[in-house]
Amino acid sequence: MEPIRILLVEDVELDAELTERELKRTNLNYVSKRVEEESDFIDLLKSFKPDIILADHSLPNFDGVTALKITKEKCPETPFIFVSGKIGEDFAVEMLKEGATDYVLKSNLPKLGHAVQRALKEFNEQVELKFAQEALLESENKYRTLFEKNKHPIIVFDDKGNFTDSNEAALMFMETNKEHLLTKNLSDVILYSDDVETIGSEEFWNKKDNLEVTFEIKGKLKILELTLTPVYLNTETIVFGVGTDITKRKIDEEKILNSLKEKELLLREIHHRVKNNLQIISTLLTLQSSQNNNVNVDDLYRESQNRIQSISLIHENLYHSKDLANINFEIYAKGLIMDLFDSYGMDSQKVRLNLDIDNITMGIETAIPCGLIINELVSNSLKHGFSDFKTGEVNVKLHRIQDGKFSLVISDTGRPFPENINLVNNETLGLELIKNLVNQLDAQLKFDRDKKEFNIIFKELEYKERI
């Protein structure tokens, strides 16, 4: 620890020795220098840089009052103690007012050590306090700058919602000045928020989500997303709200939402019109078939109608679906097969339909060829398998299997396939269509003649962009 630097302003050498003797008795670690002239005093203030000054009141060519004035001018924080033989009470009070730290009479020198220690202690405390105040001021300036220069609107309010502060970005957002804002409550400027009525409640402070508030500012609606942070200071609660102006984002979201609604309505209308057009074609085929007496031609008309109906049903399901891209295939397949039963006049009490279909949604790209395959195979079962077999079963199974694939299995217990029919090389329209549809699905077709079972393994087709 460095010794304390003591500057003595004393013309009597004996008095100086007595002073130092008293200082040594207090075990002070110090070094000292003595001056008698003003010029020497000024020089030592610069070179010696004393920690404390002990000055006699009156010297032949210099005096303590002048020394005090010079000290307050050159180094105002340095402790200054008068050590004098004679000093009146009024003078002592006046010098204390002028900035002297203390005074000690030479007739009471034992008091000097304590006075010096106390003066140095107070000086150190003042230095520490000054450093703390400067650090606090620096910190406050730094955070005030961060607060004011932040590009995000920041508002500060109490637990009742009364504004207590804001940064420049918040004032720009609300198009007002701070004086006016500080007279307002949060509820005064918010047009709408689910949470504004709960300000100050436990529910409000426990809210973890951002607070989205709508302001009406000079006839314009602005939306601010606020992140709230309550700070508890003794019995006072201060809330910091850091905001993001999401007005443009909300406007863009509304435009996108409206656009999606328009496209959804348009898509529903397209599905509805496609279904209606297919129904018109089916009706025209019905009218045409009623003018024909050829049974074989009637069968062709019916098969064409059923194929059209299988496609029409998909568009009808999509029209009524919330999801315009996918249909519930179980509902679709059941409706399709029941229409085929009606078309071929099958009694469901005698020819039983067994459906085992997983809860599967399927896109239109896959649903149409898959539906047409079901139409062809079930039609074939009803038309040829039960023409003279009046009882039996038609089985349709669709399950998810490994690797994201589906297994469609269709079989019946009707009349067996003729031995002379070759499914691979058969050129009938129905079987040729099945092979084309299987290729379209990029599927595998397996046929078990003994079980009369068709098994098609396929994956969901990805949407192909149209040119």
GROMACS .gro file of C-alpha atoms in nm:
model
  467
    1MET     CA    1   0.000   0.000   0.000
    2GLU     CA    2   0.141   0.337  -0.101
    3PRO     CA    3   0.210   0.588   0.181
    4ILE     CA    4  -0.022   0.882   0.227
    5ARG     CA    5   0.123   1.205   0.083
    6ILE     CA    6   0.088   1.492   0.333
    7LEU     CA    7   0.172   1.852   0.242
    8LEU     CA    8   0.249   2.077   0.542
    9VAL     CA    9   0.205   2.455   0.506
   10GLU     CA   10   0.409   2.568   0.809
   11ASP     CA   11   0.683   2.827   0.865
   12VAL     CA   12   0.788   2.713   1.216
   13GLU     CA   13   1.005   2.405   1.189
   14LEU     CA   14   0.941   2.301   1.550
   15ASP     CA   15   0.565   2.311   1.495
   16ALA     CA   16   0.612   2.098   1.183
   17GLU     CA   17   0.810   1.842   1.386
   18LEU     CA   18   0.542   1.833   1.655
   19THR     CA   19   0.278   1.779   1.389
   20GLU     CA   20   0.467   1.488   1.231
   21ARG     CA   21   0.539   1.335   1.571
   22GLU     CA   22   0.166   1.331   1.639
   23LEU     CA   23   0.097   1.172   1.301
   24LYS     CA   24   0.351   0.898   1.373
   25ARG     CA   25   0.179   0.821   1.701
   26THR     CA   26  -0.132   0.722   1.501
   27ASN     CA   27   0.075   0.472   1.298
   28LEU     CA   28  -0.004   0.646   0.971
   29ASN     CA   29   0.201   0.528   0.674
   30TYR     CA   30   0.287   0.861   0.515
   31VAL     CA   31   0.546   1.081   0.349
   32SER     CA   32   0.544   1.457   0.390
   33LYS     CA   33   0.679   1.780   0.248
   34ARG     CA   34   0.677   2.128   0.401
   35VAL     CA   35   0.636   2.465   0.227
   36GLU     CA   36   0.634   2.827   0.341
   37GLU     CA   37   0.594   3.015   0.014
   38GLU     CA   38   0.296   3.032  -0.220
   39SER     CA   39   0.500   2.948  -0.531
   40ASP     CA   40   0.642   2.634  -0.367
   41PHE     CA   41   0.292   2.537  -0.259
   42ILE     CA   42   0.160   2.562  -0.615
   43ASP     CA   43   0.455   2.363  -0.752
   44LEU     CA   44   0.409   2.081  -0.501
   45LEU     CA   45   0.036   2.060  -0.573
   46LYS     CA   46   0.138   1.956  -0.926
   47SER     CA   47   0.449   1.748  -0.855
   48PHE     CA   48   0.383   1.596  -0.513
   49LYS     CA   49   0.006   1.558  -0.557
   50PRO     CA   50  -0.078   1.548  -0.187
   51ASP     CA   51  -0.355   1.327  -0.049
   52ILE     CA   52  -0.420   1.579   0.230
   53ILE     CA   53  -0.304   1.932   0.321
   54LEU     CA   54  -0.233   2.052   0.675
   55ALA     CA   55  -0.196   2.434   0.683
   56ASP     CA   56  -0.119   2.694   0.948
   57HIS     CA   57  -0.352   2.988   0.953
   58SER     CA   58  -0.088   3.260   0.927
   59LEU     CA   59   0.262   3.263   0.775
   60PRO     CA   60   0.494   3.562   0.716
   61ASN     CA   61   0.467   3.551   0.337
   62PHE     CA   62   0.171   3.320   0.293
   63ASP     CA   63  -0.147   3.225   0.477
   64GLY     CA   64  -0.386   2.932   0.509
   65VAL     CA   65  -0.681   3.116   0.357
   66THR     CA   66  -0.489   3.170   0.033
   67ALA     CA   67  -0.371   2.809   0.041
   68LEU     CA   68  -0.734   2.694   0.075
   69LYS     CA   69  -0.845   2.904  -0.222
   70ILE     CA   70  -0.561   2.772  -0.438
   71THR     CA   71  -0.642   2.414  -0.332
   72LYS     CA   72  -1.010   2.453  -0.421
   73GLU     CA   73  -0.906   2.590  -0.759
   74LYS     CA   74  -0.634   2.334  -0.842
   75CYS     CA   75  -0.754   2.016  -0.670
   76PRO     CA   76  -1.093   2.081  -0.509
   77GLU     CA   77  -1.144   1.728  -0.376
   78THR     CA   78  -0.821   1.717  -0.169
   79PRO     CA   79  -0.893   1.731   0.208
   80PHE     CA   80  -0.770   2.054   0.374
   81ILE     CA   81  -0.724   2.084   0.754
   82PHE     CA   82  -0.626   2.402   0.935
   83VAL     CA   83  -0.365   2.342   1.209
   84SER     CA   84  -0.316   2.672   1.394
   85GLY     CA   85  -0.225   2.813   1.731
   86LYS     CA   86  -0.506   3.062   1.733
   87ILE     CA   87  -0.830   3.040   1.539
   88GLY     CA   88  -1.158   3.194   1.633
   89GLU     CA   89  -1.486   3.007   1.620
   90ASP     CA   90  -1.634   3.243   1.362
   91PHE     CA   91  -1.328   3.208   1.141
   92ALA     CA   92  -1.340   2.830   1.170
   93VAL     CA   93  -1.705   2.822   1.066
   94GLU     CA   94  -1.633   3.054   0.773
   95MET     CA   95  -1.343   2.837   0.654
   96LEU     CA   96  -1.557   2.522   0.675
   97LYS     CA   97  -1.810   2.699   0.455
   98GLU     CA   98  -1.532   2.785   0.210
   99GLY     CA   99  -1.441   2.419   0.179
  100ALA     CA  100  -1.204   2.333   0.461
  101THR     CA  101  -1.244   1.977   0.587
  102ASP     CA  102  -1.164   2.039   0.953
  103TYR     CA  103  -0.951   2.246   1.193
  104VAL     CA  104  -0.723   2.146   1.483
  105LEU     CA  105  -0.565   2.377   1.739
  106LYS     CA  106  -0.193   2.330   1.799
  107SER     CA  107  -0.275   2.321   2.167
  108ASN     CA  108  -0.481   2.007   2.101
  109LEU     CA  109  -0.256   1.816   1.857
  110PRO     CA  110  -0.354   1.467   1.987
  111LYS     CA  111  -0.677   1.526   1.799
  112LEU     CA  112  -0.487   1.563   1.469
  113GLY     CA  113  -0.437   1.194   1.390
  114HIS     CA  114  -0.806   1.118   1.425
  115ALA     CA  115  -0.899   1.427   1.217
  116VAL     CA  116  -0.662   1.319   0.937
  117GLN     CA  117  -0.793   0.962   0.934
  118ARG     CA  118  -1.153   1.079   0.927
  119ALA     CA  119  -1.080   1.329   0.646
  120LEU     CA  120  -0.907   1.061   0.436
  121LYS     CA  121  -1.190   0.815   0.499
  122GLU     CA  122  -1.451   1.070   0.389
  123PHE     CA  123  -1.237   1.155   0.086
  124ASN     CA  124  -1.213   0.789  -0.019
  125GLU     CA  125  -1.586   0.745   0.028
  126GLN     CA  126  -1.651   1.049  -0.189
  127VAL     CA  127  -1.415   0.915  -0.457
  128GLU     CA  128  -1.589   0.577  -0.453
  129LEU     CA  129  -1.928   0.746  -0.463
  130LYS     CA  130  -1.819   0.960  -0.755
  131PHE     CA  131  -1.694   0.655  -0.946
  132ALA     CA  132  -2.020   0.474  -0.872
  133GLN     CA  133  -2.224   0.773  -0.986
  134GLU     CA  134  -2.018   0.806  -1.303
  135ALA     CA  135  -2.053   0.433  -1.374
  136LEU     CA  136  -2.426   0.456  -1.307
  137LEU     CA  137  -2.458   0.757  -1.533
  138GLU     CA  138  -2.259   0.582  -1.805
  139SER     CA  139  -2.476   0.272  -1.773
  140GLU     CA  140  -2.792   0.480  -1.774
  141ASN     CA  141  -2.677   0.670  -2.083
  142LYS     CA  142  -2.591   0.344  -2.257
  143TYR     CA  143  -2.925   0.182  -2.188
  144ARG     CA  144  -3.113   0.503  -2.256
  145THR     CA  145  -2.940   0.516  -2.594
  146LEU     CA  146  -3.030   0.153  -2.662
  147PHE     CA  147  -3.386   0.232  -2.555
  148GLU     CA  148  -3.421   0.548  -2.762
  149LYS     CA  149  -3.239   0.426  -3.074
  150ASN     CA  150  -3.408   0.085  -3.087
  151LYS     CA  151  -3.595   0.047  -3.415
  152HIS     CA  152  -3.871  -0.150  -3.242
  153PRO     CA  153  -4.142   0.049  -3.064
  154ILE     CA  154  -4.090   0.025  -2.687
  155ILE     CA  155  -4.351   0.142  -2.439
  156VAL     CA  156  -4.335   0.144  -2.060
  157PHE     CA  157  -4.646   0.149  -1.842
  158ASP     CA  158  -4.751   0.073  -1.486
  159ASP     CA  159  -4.968  -0.212  -1.362
  160LYS     CA  160  -5.280  -0.008  -1.442
  161GLY     CA  161  -5.178   0.044  -1.803
  162ASN     CA  162  -5.077   0.412  -1.764
  163PHE     CA  163  -4.792   0.509  -1.997
  164THR     CA  164  -4.474   0.615  -1.816
  165ASP     CA  165  -4.221   0.621  -2.100
  166SER     CA  166  -4.165   0.534  -2.466
  167ASN     CA  167  -3.891   0.548  -2.726
  168GLU     CA  168  -3.887   0.741  -3.051
  169ALA     CA  169  -3.998   0.441  -3.258
  170ALA     CA  170  -4.311   0.404  -3.043
  171LEU     CA  171  -4.394   0.773  -3.081
  172MET     CA  172  -4.353   0.745  -3.458
  173PHE     CA  173  -4.575   0.436  -3.465
  174MET     CA  174  -4.848   0.611  -3.264
  175GLU     CA  175  -4.788   0.943  -3.444
  176THR     CA  176  -4.780   1.146  -3.122
  177ASN     CA  177  -4.538   1.316  -2.883
  178LYS     CA  178  -4.424   1.191  -2.544
  179GLU     CA  179  -4.601   1.463  -2.344
  180HIS     CA  180  -4.935   1.364  -2.494
  181LEU     CA  181  -4.870   0.991  -2.465
  182LEU     CA  182  -4.784   1.011  -2.095
  183THR     CA  183  -5.136   1.140  -2.024
  184LYS     CA  184  -5.290   0.825  -2.174
  185ASN     CA  185  -5.371   0.473  -2.062
  186LEU     CA  186  -5.306   0.168  -2.277
  187SER     CA  187  -5.681   0.113  -2.305
  188ASP     CA  188  -5.726   0.468  -2.442
  189VAL     CA  189  -5.523   0.404  -2.756
  190ILE     CA  190  -5.597   0.038  -2.823
  191LEU     CA  191  -5.892  -0.016  -3.056
  192TYR     CA  192  -5.903  -0.393  -3.013
  193SER     CA  193  -5.725  -0.667  -2.820
  194ASP     CA  194  -5.847  -0.982  -2.650
  195ASP     CA  195  -5.627  -0.899  -2.352
  196VAL     CA  196  -5.661  -0.525  -2.295
  197GLU     CA  197  -5.941  -0.567  -2.040
  198THR     CA  198  -5.723  -0.795  -1.825
  199ILE     CA  199  -5.443  -0.539  -1.772
  200GLY     CA  200  -5.320  -0.559  -1.414
  201SER     CA  201  -5.475  -0.899  -1.346
  202GLU     CA  202  -5.285  -1.216  -1.263
  203GLU     CA  203  -5.399  -1.360  -1.595
  204PHE     CA  204  -5.239  -1.067  -1.777
  205TRP     CA  205  -4.900  -1.095  -1.602
  206ASN     CA  206  -4.889  -1.473  -1.648
  207LYS     CA  207  -4.949  -1.440  -2.020
  208LYS     CA  208  -4.656  -1.590  -2.209
  209ASP     CA  209  -4.773  -1.531  -2.563
  210ASN     CA  210  -4.727  -1.202  -2.740
  211LEU     CA  211  -5.002  -0.944  -2.705
  212GLU     CA  212  -5.143  -0.844  -3.043
  213VAL     CA  213  -5.313  -0.507  -3.030
  214THR     CA  214  -5.486  -0.294  -3.290
  215PHE     CA  215  -5.459   0.084  -3.270
  216GLU     CA  216  -5.672   0.341  -3.449
  217ILE     CA  217  -5.434   0.627  -3.522
  218LYS     CA  218  -5.562   0.929  -3.712
  219GLY     CA  219  -5.822   0.718  -3.888
  220LYS     CA  220  -5.579   0.438  -3.977
  221LEU     CA  221  -5.563   0.092  -3.826
  222LYS     CA  222  -5.220  -0.021  -3.707
  223ILE     CA  223  -5.134  -0.353  -3.547
  224LEU     CA  224  -4.854  -0.400  -3.296
  225GLU     CA  225  -4.728  -0.731  -3.159
  226LEU     CA  226  -4.606  -0.669  -2.803
  227THR     CA  227  -4.377  -0.881  -2.590
  228LEU     CA  228  -4.443  -0.782  -2.229
  229THR     CA  229  -4.190  -0.804  -1.945
  230PRO     CA  230  -4.304  -0.700  -1.595
  231VAL     CA  231  -4.035  -0.566  -1.360
  232TYR     CA  232  -4.107  -0.552  -0.987
  233LEU     CA  233  -3.943  -0.263  -0.797
  234ASN     CA  234  -4.034  -0.279  -0.427
  235THR     CA  235  -4.413  -0.230  -0.431
  236GLU     CA  236  -4.417  -0.085  -0.783
  237THR     CA  237  -4.467  -0.281  -1.104
  238ILE     CA  238  -4.329  -0.150  -1.432
  239VAL     CA  239  -4.405  -0.322  -1.761
  240PHE     CA  240  -4.179  -0.305  -2.066
  241GLY     CA  241  -4.350  -0.374  -2.395
  242VAL     CA  242  -4.125  -0.431  -2.696
  243GLY     CA  243  -4.328  -0.423  -3.014
  244THR     CA  244  -4.311  -0.518  -3.378
  245ASP     CA  245  -4.521  -0.334  -3.633
  246ILE     CA  246  -4.707  -0.616  -3.809
  247THR     CA  247  -4.958  -0.397  -3.992
  248LYS     CA  248  -4.819  -0.475  -4.338
  249ARG     CA  249  -4.788  -0.845  -4.255
  250LYS     CA  250  -5.151  -0.857  -4.142
  251ILE     CA  251  -5.267  -0.678  -4.456
  252ASP     CA  252  -5.066  -0.920  -4.671
  253GLU     CA  253  -5.204  -1.218  -4.476
  254GLU     CA  254  -5.558  -1.092  -4.529
  255LYS     CA  255  -5.493  -1.050  -4.901
  256ILE     CA  256  -5.352  -1.403  -4.922
  257LEU     CA  257  -5.645  -1.541  -4.722
  258ASN     CA  258  -5.895  -1.364  -4.947
  259SER     CA  259  -5.708  -1.490  -5.252
  260LEU     CA  260  -5.716  -1.846  -5.116
  261LYS     CA  261  -6.089  -1.817  -5.050
  262GLU     CA  262  -6.146  -1.693  -5.404
  263LYS     CA  263  -5.939  -1.978  -5.545
  264GLU     CA  264  -6.120  -2.228  -5.324
  265LEU     CA  265  -6.456  -2.102  -5.447
  266LEU     CA  266  -6.330  -2.114  -5.804
  267LEU     CA  267  -6.196  -2.468  -5.759
  268ARG     CA  268  -6.523  -2.584  -5.605
  269GLU     CA  269  -6.709  -2.430  -5.896
  270ILE     CA  270  -6.479  -2.610  -6.140
  271HIS     CA  271  -6.538  -2.946  -5.969
  272HIS     CA  272  -6.911  -2.875  -5.965
  273ARG     CA  273  -6.920  -2.786  -6.335
  274VAL     CA  274  -6.704  -3.085  -6.433
  275LYS     CA  275  -6.940  -3.312  -6.239
  276ASN     CA  276  -7.242  -3.149  -6.407
  277ASN     CA  277  -7.086  -3.180  -6.752
  278LEU     CA  278  -7.009  -3.548  -6.688
  279GLN     CA  279  -7.369  -3.595  -6.573
  280ILE     CA  280  -7.490  -3.433  -6.893
  281ILE     CA  281  -7.276  -3.672  -7.097
  282SER     CA  282  -7.411  -3.964  -6.894
  283THR     CA  283  -7.768  -3.842  -6.950
  284LEU     CA  284  -7.706  -3.812  -7.323
  285LEU     CA  285  -7.580  -4.171  -7.327
  286THR     CA  286  -7.893  -4.279  -7.141
  287LEU     CA  287  -8.115  -4.103  -7.396
  288GLN     CA  288  -7.919  -4.254  -7.681
  289SER     CA  289  -7.934  -4.604  -7.535
  290SER     CA  290  -8.314  -4.577  -7.494
  291GLN     CA  291  -8.344  -4.549  -7.872
  292ASN     CA  292  -8.141  -4.865  -7.929
  293ASN     CA  293  -8.271  -5.223  -7.922
  294ASN     CA  294  -7.933  -5.395  -7.945
  295VAL     CA  295  -7.841  -5.555  -7.611
  296ASN     CA  296  -7.467  -5.546  -7.684
  297VAL     CA  297  -7.483  -5.176  -7.765
  298ASP     CA  298  -7.683  -5.116  -7.445
  299ASP     CA  299  -7.404  -5.283  -7.249
  300LEU     CA  300  -7.151  -5.052  -7.408
  301TYR     CA  301  -7.363  -4.750  -7.316
  302ARG     CA  302  -7.394  -4.872  -6.954
  303GLU     CA  303  -7.020  -4.939  -6.925
  304SER     CA  304  -6.943  -4.593  -7.059
  305GLN     CA  305  -7.192  -4.436  -6.819
  306ASN     CA  306  -7.038  -4.621  -6.523
  307ARG     CA  307  -6.691  -4.505  -6.621
  308ILE     CA  308  -6.813  -4.148  -6.646
  309GLN     CA  309  -6.990  -4.185  -6.312
  310SER     CA  310  -6.671  -4.310  -6.145
  311ILE     CA  311  -6.497  -3.987  -6.249
  312SER     CA  312  -6.800  -3.770  -6.171
  313LEU     CA  313  -6.817  -3.908  -5.816
  314ILE     CA  314  -6.461  -3.792  -5.750
  315HIS     CA  315  -6.545  -3.435  -5.851
  316GLU     CA  316  -6.863  -3.449  -5.644
  317ASN     CA  317  -6.667  -3.567  -5.338
  318LEU     CA  318  -6.408  -3.295  -5.390
  319TYR     CA  319  -6.682  -3.032  -5.425
  320HIS     CA  320  -6.825  -3.127  -5.084
  321SER     CA  321  -6.486  -3.182  -4.919
  322LYS     CA  322  -6.308  -2.927  -4.699
  323ASP     CA  323  -5.985  -3.043  -4.861
  324LEU     CA  324  -6.015  -2.969  -5.231
  325ALA     CA  325  -5.703  -3.167  -5.316
  326ASN     CA  326  -5.791  -3.503  -5.156
  327ILE     CA  327  -6.096  -3.726  -5.103
  328ASN     CA  328  -6.187  -3.986  -4.843
  329PHE     CA  329  -6.144  -4.296  -5.057
  330GLU     CA  330  -6.357  -4.522  -4.837
  331ILE     CA  331  -6.663  -4.299  -4.881
  332TYR     CA  332  -6.593  -4.261  -5.253
  333ALA     CA  333  -6.541  -4.634  -5.317
  334LYS     CA  334  -6.858  -4.730  -5.129
  335GLY     CA  335  -7.066  -4.480  -5.329
  336LEU     CA  336  -6.911  -4.592  -5.656
  337ILE     CA  337  -6.971  -4.963  -5.596
  338MET     CA  338  -7.329  -4.908  -5.474
  339ASP     CA  339  -7.398  -4.716  -5.797
  340LEU     CA  340  -7.261  -5.015  -5.992
  341PHE     CA  341  -7.490  -5.251  -5.798
  342ASP     CA  342  -7.785  -5.030  -5.895
  343SER     CA  343  -7.668  -5.005  -6.255
  344TYR     CA  344  -7.656  -5.386  -6.293
  345GLY     CA  345  -7.973  -5.442  -6.089
  346MET     CA  346  -7.801  -5.645  -5.819
  347ASP     CA  347  -7.991  -5.743  -5.505
  348SER     CA  348  -7.758  -5.656  -5.217
  349GLN     CA  349  -7.933  -5.921  -5.006
  350LYS     CA  350  -7.817  -6.192  -5.247
  351VAL     CA  351  -7.490  -6.049  -5.377
  352ARG     CA  352  -7.319  -5.911  -5.071
  353LEU     CA  353  -7.059  -5.636  -5.083
  354ASN     CA  354  -6.767  -5.669  -4.841
  355LEU     CA  355  -6.568  -5.347  -4.807
  356ASP     CA  356  -6.242  -5.339  -4.609
  357ILE     CA  357  -6.081  -5.003  -4.676
  358ASP     CA  358  -5.843  -4.812  -4.448
  359ASN     CA  359  -5.912  -4.450  -4.361
  360ILE     CA  360  -5.724  -4.318  -4.661
  361THR     CA  361  -5.730  -3.979  -4.830
  362MET     CA  362  -5.614  -3.975  -5.187
  363GLY     CA  363  -5.533  -3.699  -5.436
  364ILE     CA  364  -5.723  -3.665  -5.760
  365GLU     CA  365  -5.417  -3.776  -5.962
  366THR     CA  366  -5.436  -4.120  -5.800
  367ALA     CA  367  -5.807  -4.138  -5.718
  368ILE     CA  368  -5.934  -4.120  -6.079
  369PRO     CA  369  -5.730  -4.413  -6.222
  370CYS     CA  370  -5.783  -4.613  -5.901
  371GLY     CA  371  -6.158  -4.547  -5.917
  372LEU     CA  372  -6.170  -4.651  -6.281
  373ILE     CA  373  -5.990  -4.978  -6.198
  374ILE     CA  374  -6.247  -5.051  -5.926
  375ASN     CA  375  -6.523  -4.964  -6.172
  376GLU     CA  376  -6.389  -5.203  -6.438
  377LEU     CA  377  -6.320  -5.496  -6.205
  378VAL     CA  378  -6.643  -5.470  -6.002
  379SER     CA  379  -6.843  -5.418  -6.323
  380ASN     CA  380  -6.678  -5.730  -6.463
  381SER     CA  381  -6.774  -5.925  -6.148
  382LEU     CA  382  -7.136  -5.809  -6.158
  383LYS     CA  383  -7.177  -5.848  -6.531
  384HIS     CA  384  -7.005  -6.183  -6.586
  385GLY     CA  385  -6.961  -6.339  -6.243
  386PHE     CA  386  -7.324  -6.320  -6.135
  387SER     CA  387  -7.516  -6.337  -6.462
  388ASP     CA  388  -7.640  -6.684  -6.365
  389PHE     CA  389  -7.499  -6.702  -6.008
  390LYS     CA  390  -7.770  -6.534  -5.804
  391THR     CA  391  -7.584  -6.534  -5.471
  392GLY     CA  392  -7.228  -6.459  -5.368
  393GLU     CA  393  -6.990  -6.190  -5.254
  394VAL     CA  394  -6.790  -5.906  -5.401
  395ASN     CA  395  -6.484  -5.819  -5.193
  396VAL     CA  396  -6.295  -5.491  -5.217
  397LYS     CA  397  -5.994  -5.426  -4.990
  398LEU     CA  398  -5.761  -5.128  -4.982
  399HIS     CA  399  -5.482  -5.113  -4.723
  400ARG     CA  400  -5.163  -4.925  -4.660
  401ILE     CA  401  -4.860  -5.151  -4.673
  402GLN     CA  402  -4.488  -5.090  -4.631
  403ASP     CA  403  -4.285  -4.818  -4.804
  404GLY     CA  404  -4.585  -4.588  -4.845
  405LYS     CA  405  -4.758  -4.825  -5.087
  406PHE     CA  406  -5.122  -4.934  -5.114
  407SER     CA  407  -5.267  -5.276  -5.188
  408LEU     CA  408  -5.601  -5.286  -5.374
  409VAL     CA  409  -5.751  -5.636  -5.378
  410ILE     CA  410  -6.077  -5.712  -5.565
  411SER     CA  411  -6.233  -6.057  -5.583
  412ASP     CA  412  -6.572  -6.226  -5.606
  413THR     CA  413  -6.728  -6.568  -5.550
  414GLY     CA  414  -6.922  -6.567  -5.876
  415ARG     CA  415  -6.878  -6.775  -6.188
  416PRO     CA  416  -6.512  -6.871  -6.252
  417PHE     CA  417  -6.312  -6.717  -6.534
  418PRO     CA  418  -6.323  -6.918  -6.857
  419GLU     CA  419  -6.001  -7.111  -6.914
  420ASN     CA  420  -5.957  -6.962  -7.261
  421ILE     CA  421  -5.929  -6.601  -7.135
  422ASN     CA  422  -5.572  -6.464  -7.123
  423LEU     CA  423  -5.562  -6.150  -6.912
  424VAL     CA  424  -5.224  -6.043  -7.046
  425ASN     CA  425  -5.310  -6.057  -7.413
  426ASN     CA  426  -5.685  -6.005  -7.391
  427GLU     CA  427  -5.791  -5.714  -7.610
  428THR     CA  428  -6.135  -5.641  -7.463
  429LEU     CA  429  -6.189  -5.276  -7.382
  430GLY     CA  430  -6.231  -5.333  -7.008
  431LEU     CA  431  -5.916  -5.537  -6.958
  432GLU     CA  432  -5.716  -5.316  -7.193
  433LEU     CA  433  -5.830  -5.013  -6.990
  434ILE     CA  434  -5.727  -5.184  -6.665
  435LYS     CA  435  -5.376  -5.249  -6.800
  436ASN     CA  436  -5.345  -4.887  -6.913
  437LEU     CA  437  -5.464  -4.760  -6.576
  438VAL     CA  438  -5.219  -4.990  -6.395
  439ASN     CA  439  -4.939  -4.846  -6.610
  440GLN     CA  440  -5.063  -4.494  -6.535
  441LEU     CA  441  -5.035  -4.568  -6.162
  442ASP     CA  442  -4.692  -4.724  -6.219
  443ALA     CA  443  -4.839  -5.021  -6.031
  444GLN     CA  444  -4.792  -5.397  -6.014
  445LEU     CA  445  -5.085  -5.619  -6.115
  446LYS     CA  446  -5.114  -5.970  -5.974
  447PHE     CA  447  -5.394  -6.211  -6.067
  448ASP     CA  448  -5.492  -6.535  -5.894
  449ARG     CA  449  -5.725  -6.726  -6.130
  450ASP     CA  450  -5.831  -6.980  -5.868
  451LYS     CA  451  -5.931  -6.714  -5.614
  452LYS     CA  452  -6.062  -6.479  -5.887
  453GLU     CA  453  -5.851  -6.215  -5.715
  454PHE     CA  454  -5.686  -5.904  -5.859
  455ASN     CA  455  -5.415  -5.740  -5.648
  456ILE     CA  456  -5.279  -5.401  -5.755
  457ILE     CA  457  -4.980  -5.258  -5.564
  458PHE     CA  458  -4.929  -4.884  -5.617
  459LYS     CA  459  -4.807  -4.559  -5.465
  460GLU     CA  460  -4.972  -4.220  -5.443
  461LEU     CA  461  -4.891  -4.028  -5.761
  462GLU     CA  462  -4.723  -3.691  -5.720
  463TYR     CA  463  -4.883  -3.389  -5.879
  464LYS     CA  464  -4.740  -3.322  -6.223
  465GLU     CA  465  -4.727  -2.960  -6.328
  466ARG     CA  466  -4.924  -2.891  -6.644
  467ILE     CA  467  -4.765  -2.713  -6.936
   0.00000   0.00000   0.00000
